[in-house]
Structure formats: structure tokens, C-alpha cells
């Protein structure tokens, strides 16, 4: 039986909002957020761990459909400021945009040496059949886990959901109803919780320097649009999205391995956007697999026109990567160059 002594672990539980932190008010049967200072009362199982668990609640707490880059900055800054005080961080977050937030944090906290584990639930924690307790308990155990050298077992930004620990920037929300809300199709889970938590150590990223504090990146440029290709898409719609004055980069969600229409008007508009200096990134609409613009003529045309490959990136991660890279430099050519690198495990190359 695999055991690590984490009895001294200290963790910070950050509540941003979402279903997990709600409980039913018996007076009117509506869902209301509970006071997070009382988390141990709501989930008494946590005290069995004998960890020190402090909590911090966003004010106001938000439905994650209201998450904005400002919230990511608040979250990343909080983790950065409290970094030396804790062994790991758990972020309770609504499921709707959890993949976006986890992706963003993975770029904003460069060189992590401690776990940042996002979790939430499909049913509120106060409901008898809730998935929230299990998700939270697994997240807590993983955030406290250390290896034989005393280093964090998973020094990454992850999502822990339905017994799976996934690299955050590889996830997508795929189900609005059942407990398996997230998938990481292009990367196997970093850990699976059954009777034991089985870590996939070969996949878990390790920092170059365990003693260095992460670099905090707060500059985000959000001038990104997403163009989802579909049969019947019109030149006007494509032009509005590709060549919009306010847009600095466009994620083109293509078919299959990165294919788009070969019609002359479409290629001309791609060329126009490139001449305007827009950053164009090709990400597949498929849940699994990668863009490869060398397979089909339709893909090759995009490559020749100057569209960058998003490889096997999720759209959520490509968006966060663009926000981050565009925040670093005003040079669009440089951004396109940097997009090609795997910064924190977000693409396979
Ligand atoms: N709308 C909620 C949210 O994302 C759903 C959830 O928490 O699962 O905040």
C-alpha cells in the first residue's frame, strides 16, 4: 500500500463560487452559498486527514459563467502571495468555465513547485448524492501528496473531478448533467483515485528548480476571437471575425486534422487577415487528436497562408495561451513563434 506522510501538510482552500459551495436552505429549499469558514463542519471527513486547511472565499462569490481575466489575476495573485505558507492550493470553482480558468492559471504561474488543484461539483455539497465531497476529498489528498524527497507529487495546475486528476490545460467540460463533467482526450489522467490514488508519475511535469518561486504573469491581452468553421459559413461572417479591428488573434476551429474550406473567398480572407498582421491559430473542432496541416491539401493551404498550428490544444488552452503571450509582447510575429512551443504541457509535439 502506497502511503506518504502528509500529516503536516498545510493547504489553502480557495472558494470562488459555483455549485459545490451551495447547500439547500430548508426554509425555502433554494440553493444558497454556505459560509466557507465552516467548511470542516460541512465536510467533516476533511478533519480525518489532520492537515491544516485554511480557507479563503472570494467576495463576491460568482457563478463561473461570470469569470473574467480579472478573476484569474486575483486568484493567481492570491496563490503567489500565499505561496510560501502552504504546501498546496485547492480552488473550488464552478464547472462551466473551470477548464478556461485552469488553463489560464497554468500560464500565469510559471514554474510551479506546488499543486494547484481545481475542483467543483455537479450537485451542491449539501445534497445527499453530491459528487462534491468526493471531488473535494480527493483534491485535498492530492494537493497534500509528497514524493519520497518531500517534493509535491503533482506540481501542476490540475482539475480533479470524478476520480480523475487531469492537467488543467488539457481539459474540456463535456457533460452538463453527469458526474464525469470533464475530459482530457489528448493526455491520459495524471492520477486516478480508486481504493488508492494511482499517480501517473511519468506524465507529471516537474519544475526545473524546486527552490524557485514561480514567476507570476498578470499581463493578459484578451483581443482574441474564435472562428468556428461550419458548412454554410458566409464570407461576411468570416471577414467580420478574421479582420475585425479590435481582434489581434483568431483561433480557427477547423474540421478534423485542421482542414477548412478551399473556396477562393475563404483563402483570400485568410490572406487578408495575415497581411493585416493578425495571429491565426488552427485548433481542431474534434475532442481528440491533433492538427496536422500537412495531411490534406485544404490544411496545407492554411499553413502556406501563414496559419499557425495549435497542435492538439483545446480551444480553452489556446485562448489562455494567446492571452498570456499577447500580454508579454506587442510583436505579433513573436507571439506566433512562441505559440509553437510547449510552455506547460498544453500541447504534444
Ligand atoms: N453555473 C455553475 C458554475 O459554473 C455550474 C457549476 O458550478 O457546476 O458556476
mmCIF file of C-alpha atoms and ligand atoms in Angstrom:
data_model
loop_
_atom_site.group_PDB
_atom_site.id
_atom_site.type_symbol
_atom_site.label_atom_id
_atom_site.label_comp_id
_atom_site.label_asym_id
_atom_site.label_seq_id
_atom_site.Cartn_x
_atom_site.Cartn_y
_atom_site.Cartn_z
ATOM 1 C CA UNK A 1 0.000 0.000 0.000
ATOM 2 C CA UNK A 2 1.396 3.347 -1.054
ATOM 3 C CA UNK A 3 1.498 5.879 1.745
ATOM 4 C CA UNK A 4 3.073 9.276 2.053
ATOM 5 C CA UNK A 5 3.264 11.067 5.346
ATOM 6 C CA UNK A 6 1.498 14.328 4.681
ATOM 7 C CA UNK A 7 0.160 14.824 8.180
ATOM 8 C CA UNK A 8 1.919 18.148 8.380
ATOM 9 C CA UNK A 9 0.655 19.432 5.080
ATOM 10 C CA UNK A 10 -0.936 22.835 5.094
ATOM 11 C CA UNK A 11 -3.380 23.679 2.376
ATOM 12 C CA UNK A 12 -5.287 26.707 1.258
ATOM 13 C CA UNK A 13 -8.818 26.102 0.037
ATOM 14 C CA UNK A 14 -9.997 28.940 -2.150
ATOM 15 C CA UNK A 15 -13.677 29.219 -2.903
ATOM 16 C CA UNK A 16 -14.521 31.256 -5.989
ATOM 17 C CA UNK A 17 -18.134 30.132 -6.315
ATOM 18 C CA UNK A 18 -20.092 27.534 -8.241
ATOM 19 C CA UNK A 19 -22.436 24.742 -7.296
ATOM 20 C CA UNK A 20 -20.091 22.973 -4.903
ATOM 21 C CA UNK A 21 -20.309 25.641 -2.234
ATOM 22 C CA UNK A 22 -24.079 25.726 -2.074
ATOM 23 C CA UNK A 23 -26.403 23.981 0.282
ATOM 24 C CA UNK A 24 -30.135 23.754 0.378
ATOM 25 C CA UNK A 25 -31.810 26.199 2.708
ATOM 26 C CA UNK A 26 -34.553 24.076 4.349
ATOM 27 C CA UNK A 27 -36.735 27.179 4.831
ATOM 28 C CA UNK A 28 -37.326 27.738 1.131
ATOM 29 C CA UNK A 29 -35.461 24.809 -0.496
ATOM 30 C CA UNK A 30 -33.317 27.155 -2.580
ATOM 31 C CA UNK A 31 -29.580 26.745 -3.061
ATOM 32 C CA UNK A 32 -27.501 29.243 -1.139
ATOM 33 C CA UNK A 33 -23.756 29.575 -0.673
ATOM 34 C CA UNK A 34 -22.609 28.484 2.771
ATOM 35 C CA UNK A 35 -20.073 30.236 4.931
ATOM 36 C CA UNK A 36 -16.741 28.837 3.920
ATOM 37 C CA UNK A 37 -15.218 29.396 7.308
ATOM 38 C CA UNK A 38 -17.328 26.378 8.282
ATOM 39 C CA UNK A 39 -16.026 24.063 5.585
ATOM 40 C CA UNK A 40 -14.910 21.481 8.148
ATOM 41 C CA UNK A 41 -18.443 21.370 9.544
ATOM 42 C CA UNK A 42 -19.864 20.785 6.076
ATOM 43 C CA UNK A 43 -17.294 18.149 5.154
ATOM 44 C CA UNK A 44 -16.250 16.605 8.487
ATOM 45 C CA UNK A 45 -14.330 13.915 6.584
ATOM 46 C CA UNK A 46 -11.626 16.517 5.923
ATOM 47 C CA UNK A 47 -10.631 16.647 9.571
ATOM 48 C CA UNK A 48 -9.650 12.961 9.428
ATOM 49 C CA UNK A 49 -6.651 13.956 7.310
ATOM 50 C CA UNK A 50 -5.103 16.006 10.103
ATOM 51 C CA UNK A 51 -3.883 18.571 7.584
ATOM 52 C CA UNK A 52 -4.043 22.228 8.326
ATOM 53 C CA UNK A 53 -6.679 23.536 5.956
ATOM 54 C CA UNK A 54 -7.283 27.257 5.796
ATOM 55 C CA UNK A 55 -9.973 28.690 3.620
ATOM 56 C CA UNK A 56 -10.421 31.861 1.670
ATOM 57 C CA UNK A 57 -13.605 32.927 -0.036
ATOM 58 C CA UNK A 58 -13.861 35.275 -2.999
ATOM 59 C CA UNK A 59 -16.082 38.242 -2.322
ATOM 60 C CA UNK A 60 -18.475 38.208 -4.031
ATOM 61 C CA UNK A 61 -18.501 34.550 -4.972
ATOM 62 C CA UNK A 62 -19.514 34.033 -8.560
ATOM 63 C CA UNK A 63 -21.205 31.648 -10.898
ATOM 64 C CA UNK A 64 -18.281 30.684 -13.084
ATOM 65 C CA UNK A 65 -20.073 31.930 -16.192
ATOM 66 C CA UNK A 66 -19.160 35.356 -14.810
ATOM 67 C CA UNK A 67 -15.448 34.573 -14.607
ATOM 68 C CA UNK A 68 -13.263 37.174 -16.277
ATOM 69 C CA UNK A 69 -9.489 37.518 -16.625
ATOM 70 C CA UNK A 70 -9.644 39.890 -13.642
ATOM 71 C CA UNK A 71 -10.733 36.911 -11.510
ATOM 72 C CA UNK A 72 -7.761 34.903 -12.803
ATOM 73 C CA UNK A 73 -5.455 37.727 -11.790
ATOM 74 C CA UNK A 74 -6.988 37.802 -8.325
ATOM 75 C CA UNK A 75 -6.631 34.057 -7.998
ATOM 76 C CA UNK A 76 -3.062 33.874 -9.331
ATOM 77 C CA UNK A 77 -2.014 36.795 -7.121
ATOM 78 C CA UNK A 78 -3.552 35.197 -4.052
ATOM 79 C CA UNK A 79 -1.737 31.912 -4.704
ATOM 80 C CA UNK A 80 1.501 33.784 -5.374
ATOM 81 C CA UNK A 81 1.228 35.854 -2.197
ATOM 82 C CA UNK A 82 0.400 32.845 -0.039
ATOM 83 C CA UNK A 83 2.822 30.550 -1.839
ATOM 84 C CA UNK A 84 5.345 30.127 0.961
ATOM 85 C CA UNK A 85 2.696 29.498 3.613
ATOM 86 C CA UNK A 86 1.121 26.412 2.063
ATOM 87 C CA UNK A 87 2.068 23.083 0.526
ATOM 88 C CA UNK A 88 -0.782 23.106 -1.912
ATOM 89 C CA UNK A 89 -3.813 25.022 -3.114
ATOM 90 C CA UNK A 90 -7.319 23.813 -3.877
ATOM 91 C CA UNK A 91 -9.568 26.048 -5.945
ATOM 92 C CA UNK A 92 -13.302 25.453 -5.696
ATOM 93 C CA UNK A 93 -14.785 26.747 -8.908
ATOM 94 C CA UNK A 94 -17.948 26.381 -10.956
ATOM 95 C CA UNK A 95 -17.649 23.756 -13.631
ATOM 96 C CA UNK A 96 -18.821 25.900 -16.557
ATOM 97 C CA UNK A 97 -15.540 27.727 -17.078
ATOM 98 C CA UNK A 98 -13.220 25.645 -14.927
ATOM 99 C CA UNK A 99 -11.188 24.495 -17.938
ATOM 100 C CA UNK A 100 -10.629 28.102 -19.021
ATOM 101 C CA UNK A 101 -9.524 29.145 -15.542
ATOM 102 C CA UNK A 102 -7.255 26.147 -15.020
ATOM 103 C CA UNK A 103 -5.692 26.771 -18.453
ATOM 104 C CA UNK A 104 -5.137 30.433 -17.668
ATOM 105 C CA UNK A 105 -3.557 29.740 -14.282
ATOM 106 C CA UNK A 106 -1.187 27.218 -15.851
ATOM 107 C CA UNK A 107 0.314 30.015 -17.964
ATOM 108 C CA UNK A 108 0.121 32.694 -15.271
ATOM 109 C CA UNK A 109 2.040 30.685 -12.659
ATOM 110 C CA UNK A 110 5.223 29.674 -14.450
ATOM 111 C CA UNK A 111 7.496 27.099 -12.844
ATOM 112 C CA UNK A 112 5.067 25.775 -10.221
ATOM 113 C CA UNK A 113 6.581 23.673 -7.457
ATOM 114 C CA UNK A 114 3.289 23.090 -5.629
ATOM 115 C CA UNK A 115 -0.114 21.726 -6.653
ATOM 116 C CA UNK A 116 -2.977 23.999 -7.657
ATOM 117 C CA UNK A 117 -5.985 21.687 -7.868
ATOM 118 C CA UNK A 118 -9.285 22.919 -9.230
ATOM 119 C CA UNK A 119 -12.425 21.067 -8.324
ATOM 120 C CA UNK A 120 -16.160 21.614 -8.068
ATOM 121 C CA UNK A 121 -19.256 19.528 -8.431
ATOM 122 C CA UNK A 122 -22.377 18.910 -10.423
ATOM 123 C CA UNK A 123 -24.513 18.692 -7.264
ATOM 124 C CA UNK A 124 -24.179 21.049 -4.287
ATOM 125 C CA UNK A 125 -22.238 19.784 -1.306
ATOM 126 C CA UNK A 126 -25.319 19.857 0.905
ATOM 127 C CA UNK A 127 -27.292 17.472 -1.317
ATOM 128 C CA UNK A 128 -27.172 13.802 -0.179
ATOM 129 C CA UNK A 129 -25.974 12.391 -3.529
ATOM 130 C CA UNK A 130 -23.440 15.156 -4.066
ATOM 131 C CA UNK A 131 -20.276 14.463 -6.037
ATOM 132 C CA UNK A 132 -18.737 17.472 -4.278
ATOM 133 C CA UNK A 133 -17.477 15.683 -1.185
ATOM 134 C CA UNK A 134 -15.638 13.012 -3.111
ATOM 135 C CA UNK A 135 -14.156 15.542 -5.509
ATOM 136 C CA UNK A 136 -13.037 17.791 -2.677
ATOM 137 C CA UNK A 137 -11.611 14.983 -0.550
ATOM 138 C CA UNK A 138 -9.590 13.601 -3.492
ATOM 139 C CA UNK A 139 -8.396 17.101 -4.407
ATOM 140 C CA UNK A 140 -7.270 17.705 -0.824
ATOM 141 C CA UNK A 141 -5.389 14.422 -0.637
ATOM 142 C CA UNK A 142 -3.663 15.077 -3.953
ATOM 143 C CA UNK A 143 -2.779 18.662 -3.030
ATOM 144 C CA UNK A 144 -1.061 17.357 0.108
ATOM 145 C CA UNK A 145 0.768 14.445 -1.531
ATOM 146 C CA UNK A 146 4.572 14.473 -1.484
ATOM 147 C CA UNK A 147 7.132 12.178 -3.031
ATOM 148 C CA UNK A 148 9.948 10.412 -1.216
ATOM 149 C CA UNK A 149 12.134 13.544 -1.485
ATOM 150 C CA UNK A 150 9.467 15.668 0.142
ATOM 151 C CA UNK A 151 8.548 17.413 -3.091
ATOM 152 C CA UNK A 152 4.963 17.911 -4.219
ATOM 153 C CA UNK A 153 3.749 14.856 -6.076
ATOM 154 C CA UNK A 154 1.836 16.953 -8.626
ATOM 155 C CA UNK A 155 3.342 20.435 -9.015
ATOM 156 C CA UNK A 156 0.859 21.414 -11.714
ATOM 157 C CA UNK A 157 -2.430 23.205 -12.239
ATOM 158 C CA UNK A 158 -4.960 20.366 -12.454
ATOM 159 C CA UNK A 159 -8.634 19.579 -12.403
ATOM 160 C CA UNK A 160 -9.714 16.815 -10.061
ATOM 161 C CA UNK A 161 -13.136 15.522 -10.958
ATOM 162 C CA UNK A 162 -14.954 12.211 -10.736
ATOM 163 C CA UNK A 163 -11.873 10.324 -9.533
ATOM 164 C CA UNK A 164 -9.647 11.683 -12.308
ATOM 165 C CA UNK A 165 -6.791 14.103 -11.941
ATOM 166 C CA UNK A 166 -6.239 15.861 -15.258
ATOM 167 C CA UNK A 167 -3.781 18.508 -16.364
ATOM 168 C CA UNK A 168 -5.968 21.611 -16.317
ATOM 169 C CA UNK A 169 -4.894 22.978 -19.678
ATOM 170 C CA UNK A 170 -5.851 19.666 -21.352
ATOM 171 C CA UNK A 171 -9.429 19.597 -20.150
ATOM 172 C CA UNK A 172 -12.797 20.471 -21.623
ATOM 173 C CA UNK A 173 -16.191 20.378 -19.994
ATOM 174 C CA UNK A 174 -18.125 17.767 -21.935
ATOM 175 C CA UNK A 175 -21.179 16.980 -19.861
ATOM 176 C CA UNK A 176 -23.703 19.281 -18.251
ATOM 177 C CA UNK A 177 -25.504 16.514 -16.376
ATOM 178 C CA UNK A 178 -23.476 13.566 -15.239
ATOM 179 C CA UNK A 179 -20.614 13.388 -12.797
ATOM 180 C CA UNK A 180 -17.927 12.891 -15.444
ATOM 181 C CA UNK A 181 -18.087 16.526 -16.478
ATOM 182 C CA UNK A 182 -14.538 16.854 -17.817
ATOM 183 C CA UNK A 183 -12.390 15.017 -20.282
ATOM 184 C CA UNK A 184 -8.746 15.224 -21.207
ATOM 185 C CA UNK A 185 -8.787 13.417 -24.512
ATOM 186 C CA UNK A 186 -5.266 14.167 -25.619
ATOM 187 C CA UNK A 187 -3.487 13.352 -22.385
ATOM 188 C CA UNK A 188 -4.147 10.434 -20.032
ATOM 189 C CA UNK A 189 -5.034 11.360 -16.437
ATOM 190 C CA UNK A 190 -2.159 12.352 -14.152
ATOM 191 C CA UNK A 191 -3.750 10.263 -11.409
ATOM 192 C CA UNK A 192 -6.803 8.124 -10.793
ATOM 193 C CA UNK A 193 -8.475 7.764 -7.433
ATOM 194 C CA UNK A 194 -9.781 4.302 -6.644
ATOM 195 C CA UNK A 195 -9.032 2.424 -3.445
ATOM 196 C CA UNK A 196 -5.625 4.086 -3.780
ATOM 197 C CA UNK A 197 -4.680 7.173 -5.678
ATOM 198 C CA UNK A 198 -2.531 5.936 -8.539
ATOM 199 C CA UNK A 199 -0.213 8.573 -9.901
ATOM 200 C CA UNK A 200 0.974 8.520 -13.470
ATOM 201 C CA UNK A 201 4.385 9.853 -12.446
ATOM 202 C CA UNK A 202 5.860 9.643 -15.946
ATOM 203 C CA UNK A 203 3.397 12.275 -17.161
ATOM 204 C CA UNK A 204 3.600 14.712 -14.266
ATOM 205 C CA UNK A 205 5.736 17.766 -15.013
ATOM 206 C CA UNK A 206 8.478 18.740 -12.611
ATOM 207 C CA UNK A 207 9.921 22.241 -12.229
ATOM 208 C CA UNK A 208 13.475 22.993 -13.354
ATOM 209 C CA UNK A 209 14.230 24.358 -9.889
ATOM 210 C CA UNK A 210 12.284 23.211 -6.821
ATOM 211 C CA UNK A 211 13.609 26.089 -4.739
ATOM 212 C CA UNK A 212 12.495 28.879 -7.036
ATOM 213 C CA UNK A 213 9.213 30.673 -6.522
ATOM 214 C CA UNK A 214 7.022 30.653 -9.652
ATOM 215 C CA UNK A 215 7.008 33.632 -11.956
ATOM 216 C CA UNK A 216 3.672 35.420 -11.819
ATOM 217 C CA UNK A 217 2.366 36.679 -15.170
ATOM 218 C CA UNK A 218 -0.500 39.116 -14.840
ATOM 219 C CA UNK A 219 -0.443 40.817 -18.236
ATOM 220 C CA UNK A 220 -3.185 39.369 -20.387
ATOM 221 C CA UNK A 221 -4.274 40.723 -23.741
ATOM 222 C CA UNK A 222 -7.757 39.418 -24.457
ATOM 223 C CA UNK A 223 -8.211 40.614 -28.033
ATOM 224 C CA UNK A 224 -8.886 37.118 -29.351
ATOM 225 C CA UNK A 225 -11.817 35.862 -31.439
ATOM 226 C CA UNK A 226 -12.864 32.321 -32.203
ATOM 227 C CA UNK A 227 -13.984 31.363 -35.682
ATOM 228 C CA UNK A 228 -15.793 28.040 -35.752
ATOM 229 C CA UNK A 229 -15.927 26.781 -39.315
ATOM 230 C CA UNK A 230 -19.174 25.175 -40.445
ATOM 231 C CA UNK A 231 -20.826 24.312 -43.733
ATOM 232 C CA UNK A 232 -22.696 27.363 -44.953
ATOM 233 C CA UNK A 233 -20.480 29.909 -43.240
ATOM 234 C CA UNK A 234 -20.606 33.165 -45.179
ATOM 235 C CA UNK A 235 -17.803 35.464 -46.368
ATOM 236 C CA UNK A 236 -19.257 38.330 -44.296
ATOM 237 C CA UNK A 237 -19.171 36.346 -41.083
ATOM 238 C CA UNK A 238 -15.631 35.112 -41.753
ATOM 239 C CA UNK A 239 -14.423 38.601 -42.647
ATOM 240 C CA UNK A 240 -16.017 40.160 -39.562
ATOM 241 C CA UNK A 241 -14.272 37.691 -37.301
ATOM 242 C CA UNK A 242 -10.908 37.437 -39.047
ATOM 243 C CA UNK A 243 -10.407 41.063 -39.886
ATOM 244 C CA UNK A 244 -12.205 42.824 -37.027
ATOM 245 C CA UNK A 245 -10.336 45.954 -35.974
ATOM 246 C CA UNK A 246 -10.347 45.010 -32.302
ATOM 247 C CA UNK A 247 -9.067 41.498 -32.923
ATOM 248 C CA UNK A 248 -5.382 40.743 -32.597
ATOM 249 C CA UNK A 249 -5.614 36.956 -32.858
ATOM 250 C CA UNK A 250 -8.139 34.430 -34.125
ATOM 251 C CA UNK A 251 -8.446 30.785 -33.139
ATOM 252 C CA UNK A 252 -9.813 28.991 -36.177
ATOM 253 C CA UNK A 253 -11.709 25.890 -35.091
ATOM 254 C CA UNK A 254 -11.294 23.666 -38.105
ATOM 255 C CA UNK A 255 -12.520 20.232 -39.133
ATOM 256 C CA UNK A 256 -10.657 17.008 -38.355
ATOM 257 C CA UNK A 257 -6.908 17.306 -38.627
ATOM 258 C CA UNK A 258 -7.030 21.021 -39.344
ATOM 259 C CA UNK A 259 -8.994 21.408 -42.547
ATOM 260 C CA UNK A 260 -11.017 24.372 -43.715
ATOM 261 C CA UNK A 261 -12.884 25.212 -46.935
ATOM 262 C CA UNK A 262 -10.712 25.615 -50.014
ATOM 263 C CA UNK A 263 -13.061 28.100 -51.666
ATOM 264 C CA UNK A 264 -11.149 31.109 -53.057
ATOM 265 C CA UNK A 265 -13.024 33.695 -50.971
ATOM 266 C CA UNK A 266 -12.080 31.868 -47.792
ATOM 267 C CA UNK A 267 -8.391 31.613 -48.678
ATOM 268 C CA UNK A 268 -8.391 35.260 -49.760
ATOM 269 C CA UNK A 269 -9.796 36.312 -46.399
ATOM 270 C CA UNK A 270 -7.177 34.263 -44.559
ATOM 271 C CA UNK A 271 -4.528 36.018 -46.681
ATOM 272 C CA UNK A 272 -6.088 39.408 -45.940
ATOM 273 C CA UNK A 273 -6.032 38.739 -42.178
ATOM 274 C CA UNK A 274 -2.404 37.617 -42.359
ATOM 275 C CA UNK A 275 -1.477 40.770 -44.296
ATOM 276 C CA UNK A 276 -3.232 42.805 -41.606
ATOM 277 C CA UNK A 277 -0.847 41.177 -39.116
ATOM 278 C CA UNK A 278 -3.434 39.046 -37.308
ATOM 279 C CA UNK A 279 -2.244 35.999 -35.404
ATOM 280 C CA UNK A 280 -4.142 32.956 -36.711
ATOM 281 C CA UNK A 281 -4.106 29.616 -34.902
ATOM 282 C CA UNK A 282 -5.577 26.371 -36.138
ATOM 283 C CA UNK A 283 -7.289 24.196 -33.496
ATOM 284 C CA UNK A 284 -9.433 21.197 -34.355
ATOM 285 C CA UNK A 285 -13.130 21.015 -33.505
ATOM 286 C CA UNK A 286 -12.606 17.354 -32.614
ATOM 287 C CA UNK A 287 -12.349 16.464 -28.945
ATOM 288 C CA UNK A 288 -9.352 14.231 -29.571
ATOM 289 C CA UNK A 289 -6.429 14.281 -31.961
ATOM 290 C CA UNK A 290 -4.200 16.927 -33.395
ATOM 291 C CA UNK A 291 -3.986 19.486 -36.170
ATOM 292 C CA UNK A 292 -1.625 18.417 -38.920
ATOM 293 C CA UNK A 293 -1.751 20.796 -41.835
ATOM 294 C CA UNK A 294 0.444 18.563 -43.992
ATOM 295 C CA UNK A 295 -2.085 15.764 -44.491
ATOM 296 C CA UNK A 296 -4.717 17.323 -46.767
ATOM 297 C CA UNK A 297 -4.466 19.974 -49.447
ATOM 298 C CA UNK A 298 -7.082 22.047 -47.578
ATOM 299 C CA UNK A 299 -4.906 22.067 -44.479
ATOM 300 C CA UNK A 300 -1.736 22.785 -46.403
ATOM 301 C CA UNK A 301 -3.317 25.883 -47.915
ATOM 302 C CA UNK A 302 -3.866 27.282 -44.424
ATOM 303 C CA UNK A 303 -0.291 26.552 -43.440
ATOM 304 C CA UNK A 304 1.052 28.223 -46.593
ATOM 305 C CA UNK A 305 -1.104 31.268 -45.923
ATOM 306 C CA UNK A 306 0.550 31.705 -42.516
ATOM 307 C CA UNK A 307 -1.819 29.992 -40.084
ATOM 308 C CA UNK A 308 -0.027 28.565 -37.035
ATOM 309 C CA UNK A 309 -0.733 25.065 -35.778
ATOM 310 C CA UNK A 310 -2.425 24.707 -32.406
ATOM 311 C CA UNK A 311 -1.363 21.027 -32.443
ATOM 312 C CA UNK A 312 -3.601 19.068 -30.055
ATOM 313 C CA UNK A 313 -4.530 22.066 -27.959
ATOM 314 C CA UNK A 314 -8.010 22.551 -26.576
ATOM 315 C CA UNK A 315 -9.687 25.802 -27.549
ATOM 316 C CA UNK A 316 -9.724 26.841 -23.880
ATOM 317 C CA UNK A 317 -5.990 26.389 -23.627
ATOM 318 C CA UNK A 318 -5.243 28.087 -26.958
ATOM 319 C CA UNK A 319 -7.274 31.078 -25.798
ATOM 320 C CA UNK A 320 -5.436 31.305 -22.475
ATOM 321 C CA UNK A 321 -2.056 30.870 -24.189
ATOM 322 C CA UNK A 322 -2.835 33.700 -26.599
ATOM 323 C CA UNK A 323 -3.979 35.996 -23.761
ATOM 324 C CA UNK A 324 -0.717 35.247 -21.971
ATOM 325 C CA UNK A 325 1.666 35.537 -24.936
ATOM 326 C CA UNK A 326 -0.007 38.678 -26.295
ATOM 327 C CA UNK A 327 0.287 40.172 -22.818
ATOM 328 C CA UNK A 328 4.027 39.605 -22.994
ATOM 329 C CA UNK A 329 4.715 41.321 -26.294
ATOM 330 C CA UNK A 330 3.132 43.616 -28.860
ATOM 331 C CA UNK A 331 5.036 41.821 -31.635
ATOM 332 C CA UNK A 332 2.547 39.509 -33.354
ATOM 333 C CA UNK A 333 5.268 37.643 -35.234
ATOM 334 C CA UNK A 334 6.925 36.855 -31.926
ATOM 335 C CA UNK A 335 3.625 35.593 -30.494
ATOM 336 C CA UNK A 336 3.172 33.262 -33.481
ATOM 337 C CA UNK A 337 6.698 31.965 -32.917
ATOM 338 C CA UNK A 338 6.128 31.412 -29.194
ATOM 339 C CA UNK A 339 2.821 29.634 -29.848
ATOM 340 C CA UNK A 340 4.823 26.814 -31.347
ATOM 341 C CA UNK A 341 6.479 25.982 -28.035
ATOM 342 C CA UNK A 342 5.015 23.714 -25.384
ATOM 343 C CA UNK A 343 5.060 26.045 -22.381
ATOM 344 C CA UNK A 344 3.431 23.989 -19.642
ATOM 345 C CA UNK A 345 2.298 20.709 -21.129
ATOM 346 C CA UNK A 346 -0.585 22.211 -23.088
ATOM 347 C CA UNK A 347 0.391 20.618 -26.419
ATOM 348 C CA UNK A 348 2.118 17.428 -27.527
ATOM 349 C CA UNK A 349 4.922 17.972 -30.028
HETATM 350 N N1 LIG B 1 -23.102 27.529 -13.314
HETATM 351 C C1 LIG B 1 -22.282 26.863 -12.336
HETATM 352 C C2 LIG B 1 -20.901 27.465 -12.402
HETATM 353 O O1 LIG B 1 -20.172 27.181 -13.299
HETATM 354 C C3 LIG B 1 -22.252 25.406 -12.570
HETATM 355 C C4 LIG B 1 -21.347 24.636 -11.643
HETATM 356 O O2 LIG B 1 -20.828 25.110 -10.690
HETATM 357 O O3 LIG B 1 -21.156 23.460 -11.901
HETATM 358 O O4 LIG B 1 -20.579 28.261 -11.557
#
